[in-house]
Coordinates of C-alpha atoms and ligand atoms in Angstrom, one line a residue:
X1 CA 167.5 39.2 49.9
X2 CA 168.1 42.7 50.7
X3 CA 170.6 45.4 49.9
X4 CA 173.0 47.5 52.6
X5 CA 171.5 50.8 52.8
X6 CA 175.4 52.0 51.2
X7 CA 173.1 50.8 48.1
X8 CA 172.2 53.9 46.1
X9 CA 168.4 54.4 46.2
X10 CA 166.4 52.9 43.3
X11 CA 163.0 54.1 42.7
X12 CA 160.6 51.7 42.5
X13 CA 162.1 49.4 44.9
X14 CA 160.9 48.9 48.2
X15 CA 162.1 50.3 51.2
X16 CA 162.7 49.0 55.0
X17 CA 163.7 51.1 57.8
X18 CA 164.9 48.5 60.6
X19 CA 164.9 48.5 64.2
X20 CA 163.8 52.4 64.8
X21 CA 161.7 54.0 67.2
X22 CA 158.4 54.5 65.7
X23 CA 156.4 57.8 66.1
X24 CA 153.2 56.1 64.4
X25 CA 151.1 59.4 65.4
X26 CA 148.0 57.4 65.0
X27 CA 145.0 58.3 67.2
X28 CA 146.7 56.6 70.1
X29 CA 150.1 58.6 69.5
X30 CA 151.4 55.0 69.6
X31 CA 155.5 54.6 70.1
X32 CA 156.9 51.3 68.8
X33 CA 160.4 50.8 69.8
X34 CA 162.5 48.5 68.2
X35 CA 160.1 48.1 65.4
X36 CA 160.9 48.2 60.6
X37 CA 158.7 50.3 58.7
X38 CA 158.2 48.9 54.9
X39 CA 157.7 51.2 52.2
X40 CA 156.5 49.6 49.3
X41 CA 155.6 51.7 45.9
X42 CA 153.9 55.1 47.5
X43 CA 152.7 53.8 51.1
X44 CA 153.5 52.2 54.2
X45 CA 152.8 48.6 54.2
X46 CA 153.3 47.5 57.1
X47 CA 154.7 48.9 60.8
X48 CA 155.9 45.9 62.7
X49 CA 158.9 43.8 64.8
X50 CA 161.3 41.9 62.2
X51 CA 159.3 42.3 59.2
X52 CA 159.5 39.9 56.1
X53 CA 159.8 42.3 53.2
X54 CA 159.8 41.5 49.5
X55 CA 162.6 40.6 47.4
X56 CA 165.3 43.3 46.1
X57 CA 163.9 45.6 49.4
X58 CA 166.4 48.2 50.4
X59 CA 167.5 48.2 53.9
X60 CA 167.8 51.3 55.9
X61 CA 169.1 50.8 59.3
X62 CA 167.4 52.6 62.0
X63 CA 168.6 51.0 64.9
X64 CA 168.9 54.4 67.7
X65 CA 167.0 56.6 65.2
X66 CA 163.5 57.8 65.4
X67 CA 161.0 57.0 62.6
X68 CA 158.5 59.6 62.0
X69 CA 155.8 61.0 59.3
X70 CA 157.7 63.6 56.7
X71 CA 156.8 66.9 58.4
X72 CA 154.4 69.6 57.1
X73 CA 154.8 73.4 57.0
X74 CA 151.5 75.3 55.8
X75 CA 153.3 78.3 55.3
X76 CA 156.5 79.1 53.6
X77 CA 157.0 82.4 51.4
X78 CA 159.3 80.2 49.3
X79 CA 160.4 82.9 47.0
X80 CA 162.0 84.6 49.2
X81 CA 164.3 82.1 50.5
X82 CA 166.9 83.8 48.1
X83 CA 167.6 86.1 50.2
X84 CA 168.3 83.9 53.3
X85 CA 168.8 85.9 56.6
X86 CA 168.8 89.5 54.8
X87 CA 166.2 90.9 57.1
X88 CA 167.2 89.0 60.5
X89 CA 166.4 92.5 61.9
X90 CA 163.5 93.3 60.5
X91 CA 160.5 94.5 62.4
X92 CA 157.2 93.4 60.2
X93 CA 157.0 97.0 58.5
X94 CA 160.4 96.9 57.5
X95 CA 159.4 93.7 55.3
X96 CA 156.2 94.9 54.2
X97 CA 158.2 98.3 53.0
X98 CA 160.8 96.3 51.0
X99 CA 158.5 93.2 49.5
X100 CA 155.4 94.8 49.2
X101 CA 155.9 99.0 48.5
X102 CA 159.5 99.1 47.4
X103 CA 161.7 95.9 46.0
X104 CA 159.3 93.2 45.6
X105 CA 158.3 94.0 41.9
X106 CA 162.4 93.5 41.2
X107 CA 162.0 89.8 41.5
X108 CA 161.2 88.4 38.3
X109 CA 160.2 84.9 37.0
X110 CA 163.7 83.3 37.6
X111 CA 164.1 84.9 40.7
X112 CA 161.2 83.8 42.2
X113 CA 162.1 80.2 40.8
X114 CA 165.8 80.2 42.3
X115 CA 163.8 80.7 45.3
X116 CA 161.5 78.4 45.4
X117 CA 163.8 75.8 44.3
X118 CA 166.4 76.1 47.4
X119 CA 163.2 76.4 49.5
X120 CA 162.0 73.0 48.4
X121 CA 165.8 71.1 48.8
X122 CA 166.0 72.9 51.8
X123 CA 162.7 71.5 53.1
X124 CA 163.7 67.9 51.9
X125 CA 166.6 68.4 54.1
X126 CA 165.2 68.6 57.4
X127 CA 162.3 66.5 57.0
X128 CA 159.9 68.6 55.3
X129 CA 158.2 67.0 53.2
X130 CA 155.1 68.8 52.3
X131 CA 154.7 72.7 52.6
X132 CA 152.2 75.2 51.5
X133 CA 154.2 77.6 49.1
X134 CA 152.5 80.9 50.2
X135 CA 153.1 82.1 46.8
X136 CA 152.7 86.2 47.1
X137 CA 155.5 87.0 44.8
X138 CA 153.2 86.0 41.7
X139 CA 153.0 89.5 39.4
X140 CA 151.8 87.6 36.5
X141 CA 151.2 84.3 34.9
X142 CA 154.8 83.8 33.7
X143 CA 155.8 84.2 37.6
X144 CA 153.2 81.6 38.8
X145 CA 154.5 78.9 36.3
X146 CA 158.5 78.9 37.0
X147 CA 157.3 78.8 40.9
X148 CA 155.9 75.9 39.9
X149 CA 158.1 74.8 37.3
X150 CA 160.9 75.3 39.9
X151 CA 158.7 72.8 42.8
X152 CA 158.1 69.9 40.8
X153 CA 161.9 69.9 39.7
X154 CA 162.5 68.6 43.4
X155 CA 160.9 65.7 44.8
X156 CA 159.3 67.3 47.2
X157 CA 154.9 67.7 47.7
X158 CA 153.3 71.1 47.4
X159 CA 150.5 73.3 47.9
X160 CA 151.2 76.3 45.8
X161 CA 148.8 79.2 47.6
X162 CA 148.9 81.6 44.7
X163 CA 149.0 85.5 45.5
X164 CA 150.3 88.8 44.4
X165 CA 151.2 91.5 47.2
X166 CA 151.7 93.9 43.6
X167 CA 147.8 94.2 42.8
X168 CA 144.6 93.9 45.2
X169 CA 143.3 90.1 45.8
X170 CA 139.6 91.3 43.8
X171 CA 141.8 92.2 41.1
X172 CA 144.1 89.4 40.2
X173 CA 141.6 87.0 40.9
X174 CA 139.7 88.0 38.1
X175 CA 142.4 87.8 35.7
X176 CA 141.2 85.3 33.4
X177 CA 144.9 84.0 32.8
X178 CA 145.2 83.6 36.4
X179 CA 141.5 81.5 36.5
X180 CA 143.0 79.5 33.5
X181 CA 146.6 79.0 35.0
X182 CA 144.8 77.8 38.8
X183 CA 142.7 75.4 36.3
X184 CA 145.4 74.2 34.2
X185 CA 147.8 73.9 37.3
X186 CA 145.4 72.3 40.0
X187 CA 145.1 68.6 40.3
X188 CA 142.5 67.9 43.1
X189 CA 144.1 64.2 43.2
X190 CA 145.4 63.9 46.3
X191 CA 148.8 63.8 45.0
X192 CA 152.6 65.6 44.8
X193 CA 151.1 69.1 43.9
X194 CA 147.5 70.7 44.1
X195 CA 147.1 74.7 43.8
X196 CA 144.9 77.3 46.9
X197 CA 144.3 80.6 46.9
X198 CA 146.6 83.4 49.1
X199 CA 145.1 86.8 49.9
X200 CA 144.6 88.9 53.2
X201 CA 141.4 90.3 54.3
X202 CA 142.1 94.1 55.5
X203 CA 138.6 94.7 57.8
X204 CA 137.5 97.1 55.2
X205 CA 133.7 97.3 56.1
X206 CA 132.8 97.2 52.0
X207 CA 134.5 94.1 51.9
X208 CA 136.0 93.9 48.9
X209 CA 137.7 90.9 49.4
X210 CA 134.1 89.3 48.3
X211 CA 135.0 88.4 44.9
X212 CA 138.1 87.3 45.2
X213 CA 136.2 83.9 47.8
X214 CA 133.8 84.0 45.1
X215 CA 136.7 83.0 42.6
X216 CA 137.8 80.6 45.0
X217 CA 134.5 78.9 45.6
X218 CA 133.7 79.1 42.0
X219 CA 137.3 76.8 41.5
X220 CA 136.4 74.9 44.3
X221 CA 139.9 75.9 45.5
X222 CA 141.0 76.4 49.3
X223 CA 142.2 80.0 50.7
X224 CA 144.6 80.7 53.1
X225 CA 144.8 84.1 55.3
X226 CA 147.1 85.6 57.2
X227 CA 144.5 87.0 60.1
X228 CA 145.2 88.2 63.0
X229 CA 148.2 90.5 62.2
X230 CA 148.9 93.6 64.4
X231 CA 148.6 96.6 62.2
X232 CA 147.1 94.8 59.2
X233 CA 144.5 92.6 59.6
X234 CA 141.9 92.0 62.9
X235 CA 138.9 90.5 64.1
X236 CA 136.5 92.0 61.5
X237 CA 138.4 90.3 58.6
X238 CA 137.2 87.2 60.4
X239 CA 133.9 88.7 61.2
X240 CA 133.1 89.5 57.2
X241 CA 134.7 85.8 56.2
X242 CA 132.5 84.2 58.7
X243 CA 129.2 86.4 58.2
X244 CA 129.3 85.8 54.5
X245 CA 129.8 82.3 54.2
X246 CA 133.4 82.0 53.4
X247 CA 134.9 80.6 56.9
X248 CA 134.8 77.1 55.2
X249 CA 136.7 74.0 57.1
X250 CA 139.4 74.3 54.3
X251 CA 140.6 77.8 55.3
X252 CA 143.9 78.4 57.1
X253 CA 144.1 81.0 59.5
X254 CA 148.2 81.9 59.2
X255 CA 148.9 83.9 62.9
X256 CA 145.8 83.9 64.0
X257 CA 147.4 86.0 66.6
X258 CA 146.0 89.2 67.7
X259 CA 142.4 88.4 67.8
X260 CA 139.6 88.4 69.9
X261 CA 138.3 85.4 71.6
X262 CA 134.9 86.2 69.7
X263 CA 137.2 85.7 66.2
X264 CA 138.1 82.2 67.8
X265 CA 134.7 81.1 68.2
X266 CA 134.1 81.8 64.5
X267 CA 136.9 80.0 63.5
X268 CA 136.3 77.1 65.6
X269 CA 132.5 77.1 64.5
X270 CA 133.5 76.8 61.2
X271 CA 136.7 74.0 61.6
X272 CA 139.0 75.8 60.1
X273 CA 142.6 75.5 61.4
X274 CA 145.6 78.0 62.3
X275 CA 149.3 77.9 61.1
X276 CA 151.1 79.4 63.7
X277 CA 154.4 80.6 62.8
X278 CA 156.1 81.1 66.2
X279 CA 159.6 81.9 65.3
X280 CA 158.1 84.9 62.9
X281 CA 155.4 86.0 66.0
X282 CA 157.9 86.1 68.3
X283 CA 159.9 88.9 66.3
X284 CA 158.1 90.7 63.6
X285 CA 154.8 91.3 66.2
X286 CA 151.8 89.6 64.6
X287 CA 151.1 89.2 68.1
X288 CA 151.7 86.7 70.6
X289 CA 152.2 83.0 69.6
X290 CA 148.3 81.7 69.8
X291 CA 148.1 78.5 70.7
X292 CA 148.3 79.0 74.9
X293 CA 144.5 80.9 73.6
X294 CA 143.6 78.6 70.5
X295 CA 144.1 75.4 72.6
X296 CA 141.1 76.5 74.8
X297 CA 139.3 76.8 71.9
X298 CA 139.5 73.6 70.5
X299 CA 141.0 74.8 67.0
X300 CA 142.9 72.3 64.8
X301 CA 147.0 73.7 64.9
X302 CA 149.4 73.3 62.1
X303 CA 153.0 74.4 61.9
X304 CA 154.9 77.1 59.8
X305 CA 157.8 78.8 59.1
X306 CA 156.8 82.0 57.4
X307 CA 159.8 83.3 55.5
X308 CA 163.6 82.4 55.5
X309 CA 164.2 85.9 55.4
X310 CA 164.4 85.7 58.4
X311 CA 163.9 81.8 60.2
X312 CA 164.9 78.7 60.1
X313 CA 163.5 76.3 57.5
X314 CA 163.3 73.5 59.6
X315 CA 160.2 72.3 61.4
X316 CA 162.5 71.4 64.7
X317 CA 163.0 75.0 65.9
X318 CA 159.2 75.8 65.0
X319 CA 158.4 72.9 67.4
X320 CA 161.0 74.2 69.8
X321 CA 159.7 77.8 69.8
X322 CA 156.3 76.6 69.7
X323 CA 156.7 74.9 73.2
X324 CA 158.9 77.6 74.8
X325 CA 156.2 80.6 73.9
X326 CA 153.2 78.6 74.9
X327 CA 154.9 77.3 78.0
X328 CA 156.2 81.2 78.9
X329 CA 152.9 82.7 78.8
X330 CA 151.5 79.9 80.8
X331 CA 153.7 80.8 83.8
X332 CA 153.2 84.7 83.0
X333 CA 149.8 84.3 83.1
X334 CA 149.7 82.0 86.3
X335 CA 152.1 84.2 87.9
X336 CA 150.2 87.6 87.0
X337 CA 147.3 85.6 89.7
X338 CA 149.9 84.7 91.9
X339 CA 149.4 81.4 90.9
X340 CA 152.3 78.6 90.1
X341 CA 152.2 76.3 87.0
X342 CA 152.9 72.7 88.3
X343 CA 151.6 70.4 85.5
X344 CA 151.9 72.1 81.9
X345 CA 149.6 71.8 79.7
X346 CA 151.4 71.7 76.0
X347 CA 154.0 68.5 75.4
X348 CA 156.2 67.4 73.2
X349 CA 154.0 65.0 72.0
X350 CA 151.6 68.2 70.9
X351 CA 154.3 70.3 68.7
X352 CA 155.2 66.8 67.4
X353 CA 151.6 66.2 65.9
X354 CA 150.5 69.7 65.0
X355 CA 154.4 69.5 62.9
X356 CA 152.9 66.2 61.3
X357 CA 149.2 65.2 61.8
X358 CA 148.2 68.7 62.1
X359 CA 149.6 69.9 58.4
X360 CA 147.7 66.7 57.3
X361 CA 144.4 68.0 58.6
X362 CA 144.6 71.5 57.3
X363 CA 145.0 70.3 53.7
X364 CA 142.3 68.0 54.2
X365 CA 145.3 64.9 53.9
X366 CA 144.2 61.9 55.9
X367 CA 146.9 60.2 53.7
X368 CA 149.8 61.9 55.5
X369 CA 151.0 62.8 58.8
X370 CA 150.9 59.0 60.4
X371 CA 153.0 56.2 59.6
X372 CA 150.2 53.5 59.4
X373 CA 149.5 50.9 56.8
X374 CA 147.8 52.4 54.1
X375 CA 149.0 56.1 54.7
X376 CA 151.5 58.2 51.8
X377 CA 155.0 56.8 52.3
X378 CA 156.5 60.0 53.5
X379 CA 159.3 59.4 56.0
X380 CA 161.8 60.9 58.3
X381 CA 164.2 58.8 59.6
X382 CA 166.0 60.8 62.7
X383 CA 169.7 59.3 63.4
X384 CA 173.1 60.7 63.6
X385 CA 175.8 57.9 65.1
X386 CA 178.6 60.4 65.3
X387 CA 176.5 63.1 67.6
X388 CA 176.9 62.7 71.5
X389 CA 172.9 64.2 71.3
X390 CA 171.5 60.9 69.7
X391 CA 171.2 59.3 73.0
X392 CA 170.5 58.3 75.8
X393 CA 167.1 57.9 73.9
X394 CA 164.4 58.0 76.8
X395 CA 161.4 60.0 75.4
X396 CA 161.5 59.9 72.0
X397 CA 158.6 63.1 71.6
X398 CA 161.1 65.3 73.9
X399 CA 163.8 63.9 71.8
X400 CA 162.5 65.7 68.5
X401 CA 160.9 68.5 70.0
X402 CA 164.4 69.8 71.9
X403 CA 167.0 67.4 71.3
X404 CA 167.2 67.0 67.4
X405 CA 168.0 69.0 64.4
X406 CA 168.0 69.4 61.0
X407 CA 171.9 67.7 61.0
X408 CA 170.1 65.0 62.3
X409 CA 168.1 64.0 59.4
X410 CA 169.5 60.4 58.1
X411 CA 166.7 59.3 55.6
X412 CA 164.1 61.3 53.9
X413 CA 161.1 59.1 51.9
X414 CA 158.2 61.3 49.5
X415 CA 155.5 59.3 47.7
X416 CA 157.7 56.0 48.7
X417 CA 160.9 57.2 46.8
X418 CA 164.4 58.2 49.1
X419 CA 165.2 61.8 48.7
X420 CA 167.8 62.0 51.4
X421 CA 170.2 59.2 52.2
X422 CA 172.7 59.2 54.9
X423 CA 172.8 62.8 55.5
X424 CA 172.8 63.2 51.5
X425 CA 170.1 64.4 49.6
X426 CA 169.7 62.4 46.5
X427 CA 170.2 63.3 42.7
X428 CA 170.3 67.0 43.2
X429 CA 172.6 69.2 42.1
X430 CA 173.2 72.0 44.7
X431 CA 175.4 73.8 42.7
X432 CA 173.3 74.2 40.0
X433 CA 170.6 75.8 43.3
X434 CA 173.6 77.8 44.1
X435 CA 174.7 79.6 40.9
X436 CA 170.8 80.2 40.4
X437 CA 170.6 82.0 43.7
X438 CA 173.6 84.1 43.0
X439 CA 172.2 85.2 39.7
X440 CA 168.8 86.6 41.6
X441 CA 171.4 88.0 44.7
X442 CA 173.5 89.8 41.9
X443 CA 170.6 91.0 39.8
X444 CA 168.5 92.5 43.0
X445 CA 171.7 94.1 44.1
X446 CA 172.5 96.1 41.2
X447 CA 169.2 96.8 40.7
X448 CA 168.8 97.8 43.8
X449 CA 172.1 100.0 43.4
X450 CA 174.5 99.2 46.7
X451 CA 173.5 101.4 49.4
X452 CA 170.1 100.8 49.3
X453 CA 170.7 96.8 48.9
X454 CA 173.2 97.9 52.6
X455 CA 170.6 99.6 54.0
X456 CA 167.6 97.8 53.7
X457 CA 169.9 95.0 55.7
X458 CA 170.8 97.3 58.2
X459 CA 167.6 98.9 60.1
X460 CA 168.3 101.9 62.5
X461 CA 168.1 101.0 65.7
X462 CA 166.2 103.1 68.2
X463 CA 168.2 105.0 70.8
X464 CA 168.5 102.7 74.0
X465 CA 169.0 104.5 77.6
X466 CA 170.7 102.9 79.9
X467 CA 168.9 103.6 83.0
X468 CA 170.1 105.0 86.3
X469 CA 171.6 102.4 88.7
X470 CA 170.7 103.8 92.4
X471 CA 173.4 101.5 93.8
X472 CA 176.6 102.9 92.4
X473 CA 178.2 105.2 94.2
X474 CA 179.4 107.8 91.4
X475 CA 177.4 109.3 88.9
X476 CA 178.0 106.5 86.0
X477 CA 177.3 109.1 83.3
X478 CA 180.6 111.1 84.6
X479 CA 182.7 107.5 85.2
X480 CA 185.3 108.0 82.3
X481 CA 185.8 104.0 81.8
X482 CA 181.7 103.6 81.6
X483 CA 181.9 106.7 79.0
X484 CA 184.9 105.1 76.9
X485 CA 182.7 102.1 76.8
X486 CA 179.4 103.7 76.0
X487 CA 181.2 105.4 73.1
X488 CA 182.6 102.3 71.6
X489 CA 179.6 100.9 71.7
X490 CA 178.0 103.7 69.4
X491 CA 181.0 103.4 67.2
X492 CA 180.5 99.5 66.7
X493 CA 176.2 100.4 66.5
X494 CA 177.2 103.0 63.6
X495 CA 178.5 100.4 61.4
X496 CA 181.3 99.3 62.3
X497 CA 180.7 95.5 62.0
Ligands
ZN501 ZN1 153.4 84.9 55.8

């Protein structure tokens, strides 16, 4: 017998999602339409038409929804998802001003926990259901354990990357409590929540960065890297990394976007993989999105968000970005030749799998990222009844790449267990995220004291001209209704918003 999904979710109790579209992502990108997925304890059992599932199974029905693997992000400042949208306007050294020289030391332990906990419900939400906390926010030992504290109090899986922006990476590295927390903290297992390493590597030809990869390969412990940043790290980063040993098949490459096609080869040599964070490439100016280079290279792609101090959370736009900036500079870079692109090269089917498969691969997960017997029971179940988007549904790749949305989300499954249940997430208490937030909000901003909290929101924007038009007839510049307008304009740009 089974239950109505209007059952509450029981842990422990299997699970079967009936009559979806199923995403497998195998190795053959296999689609099965009209097909269950059973969950039982942590892993798919069995993918299949009209399934017989055990006794006391929970049904989910799927019927006109998409089954897919719980997406990955291998890049997410979590901590600074408490202050959602404040720097929408932000150019990249506008943020590295605030969080690195002037307001990032004001976040303390709690604050950096509030943030990390609406990151991780937030990521359940959508469909994420792993993601790398790139934990730079860490100023000491009592940071690093409410970041964590704060992940494993939502039923989510994590990577924490631990860093601090406040103190070089050869410094905090060698901080014995820091050596004893990554000990005490990492698991290795395979499991809900396993520890890297997060530093930059400036180029600096002395390369201190040395000893903080020796702390790392001492731990046995993975680093990520933001490399290939305009204006902060380049191509000899990579060069030192790879000429000293330390370019390993477990390092992430976050941007990976201004660098030289020599940096690509060393990166591909060594089989590492990139995060590329299109939405956050696309306006702070790492550089261009990669992958219309990295695919001709051959290097493994994941997916990432970055920060949601600026972007969205959710994998969907990343995979709808992703797709629009690789497809762009195809055409611009046909078109530059004279050429015409008739047959492009990146699908849906690609931002689909680098979103899933391809988090998998960077953190070394066979386990996740395919919804195969055998494989981590993390699920998305896409389906919304009431939305005139959820159909006609004709390509189902196309149909999560462009069509769907985080609103979308029906069912969420971690480890086997329902987080998210008809559009609701289950057992957590939002409020309680809420308030938390507010209390870091209220303590930055009086900290902070009010105009410079304002300002930091509010960037000045560069003067525009607004250039000669040789087809009007008057002067514009002495037409009294384009002046009226012009000046309102500079009113409403002064600050009246
Ligand atoms: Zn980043």
């Amino acid at each position: 017998m089974t239950e109505p999904e209007s059952a509450a979710p029981q842990a422990g109790r299997p699970v079967v999602l009936r009559g979806g579209t199923v995403l497998t992502m195998d190795d053959a990108g296999t689609v099965l339409r009209d097909v269950d997925v059973l969950v039982v304890g942590d892993r798919v059992a069995a993918v299949g038409p009209a399934l017989e599932v055990p006794e006391g199974t929970q049904e989910v029905d799927a019927t006109g929804g998409i089954v897919m693997p719980g997406m990955i992000d291998t890049h997410r400042h979590m901590w600074q998802a408490a202050m959602r949208g404040y720097g929408a306007d932000w150019s990249l050294t506008q943020y590295f001003v605030w969080y690195y020289l002037e307001h990032g030391r004001r976040f303390r332990p709690e604050d950096v926990a509030a943030g990390n906990r609406l990151a991780a419900v937030e990521a359940l939400d959508s469909g994420v259901t792993t993601v790398v906390d790139w934990s730079h926010g860490l100023q000491t030992v009592d940071h690093a354990e409410a970041a964590v504290d704060a992940l494993q109090s939502v039923p989510g899986r994590y990577v924490l990357a631990y860093g601090n922006i406040q103190a070089a990476p050869w410094e905090w590295t060698a901080d014995p409590a820091v050596q004893a927390f990554l000990e005490r903290r990492r698991t290795g297992t395979g499991g809900l929540f396993d520890v890297q390493l997060a530093f930059d590597v400036t180029g600096d030809p002395a390369f201190p960065e040395k000893a903080a990869f020796e702390v790392a390969r001492e731990l046995g412990l993975p680093v990520s890297t933001h490399a290939g940043v305009w204006g902060a790290t380049n191509d000899e980063g990579i060069r030192l990394m790879h000429e000293h040993g330390f370019a390993t098949p477990e390092t992430v490459y976050v941007h990976a976007a201004s660098l030289s096609p020599d940096s690509y080869h060393r990166i591909a040599a060594t089989g590492g993989s990139i995060s590329v964070s299109t939405e956050s490439e696309q306006s702070a100016g790492q550089g261009y999105p990669p992958t219309w280079q990295v695919r001709a290279h051959g290097i493994p792609v994941s997916l990432s968000m970055d920060t949601s101090v600026w972007w969205s959370g959710d994998l969907f736009s990343a995979m709808r970005t992703t797709l629009g900036a690789d497809r762009s500079r195809e055409h611009f870079e046909a078109h530059l030749k004279g050429d015409t692109v008739t047959q492009l090269s990146l699908r849906a089917q690609h931002v689909v799998s680098w979103a899933t498969r391809g988090g998998a691969t960077a953190l070394g997960r066979d386990d996740l990222g395919r919804l195969v017997p055998g494989a981590k029971a993390d699920v998305v179940l896409i389906k919304n009844d009431a939305s005139p988007v959820s159909f006609p549904l004709l390509n189902p790749y196309g149909h999560v790449a462009f069509q769907a949305q985080r609103g979308d989300v029906h069912t969420v499954l971690v480890d086997g267990r329902v987080v998210k249940s008809a559009h609701r997430l289950v057992d957590v208490d939002l409020a309680a995220v809420r308030r938390e937030v507010e209390a870091t909000v209220e303590h930055l901003r009086a900290d902070m004291g009010e105009d410079v909290w304002q300002s930091g929101m509010d960037p000045e924007l560069p003067s525009a001209e607004v250039l000669d038009n040789p087809y009007q007839y008057t002067d514009y510049r002495s037409d009294s209704t384009h002046a009226a307008r012009e000046e309102a304009f500079e009113r409403h740009l002064a600050g009246e918003r």
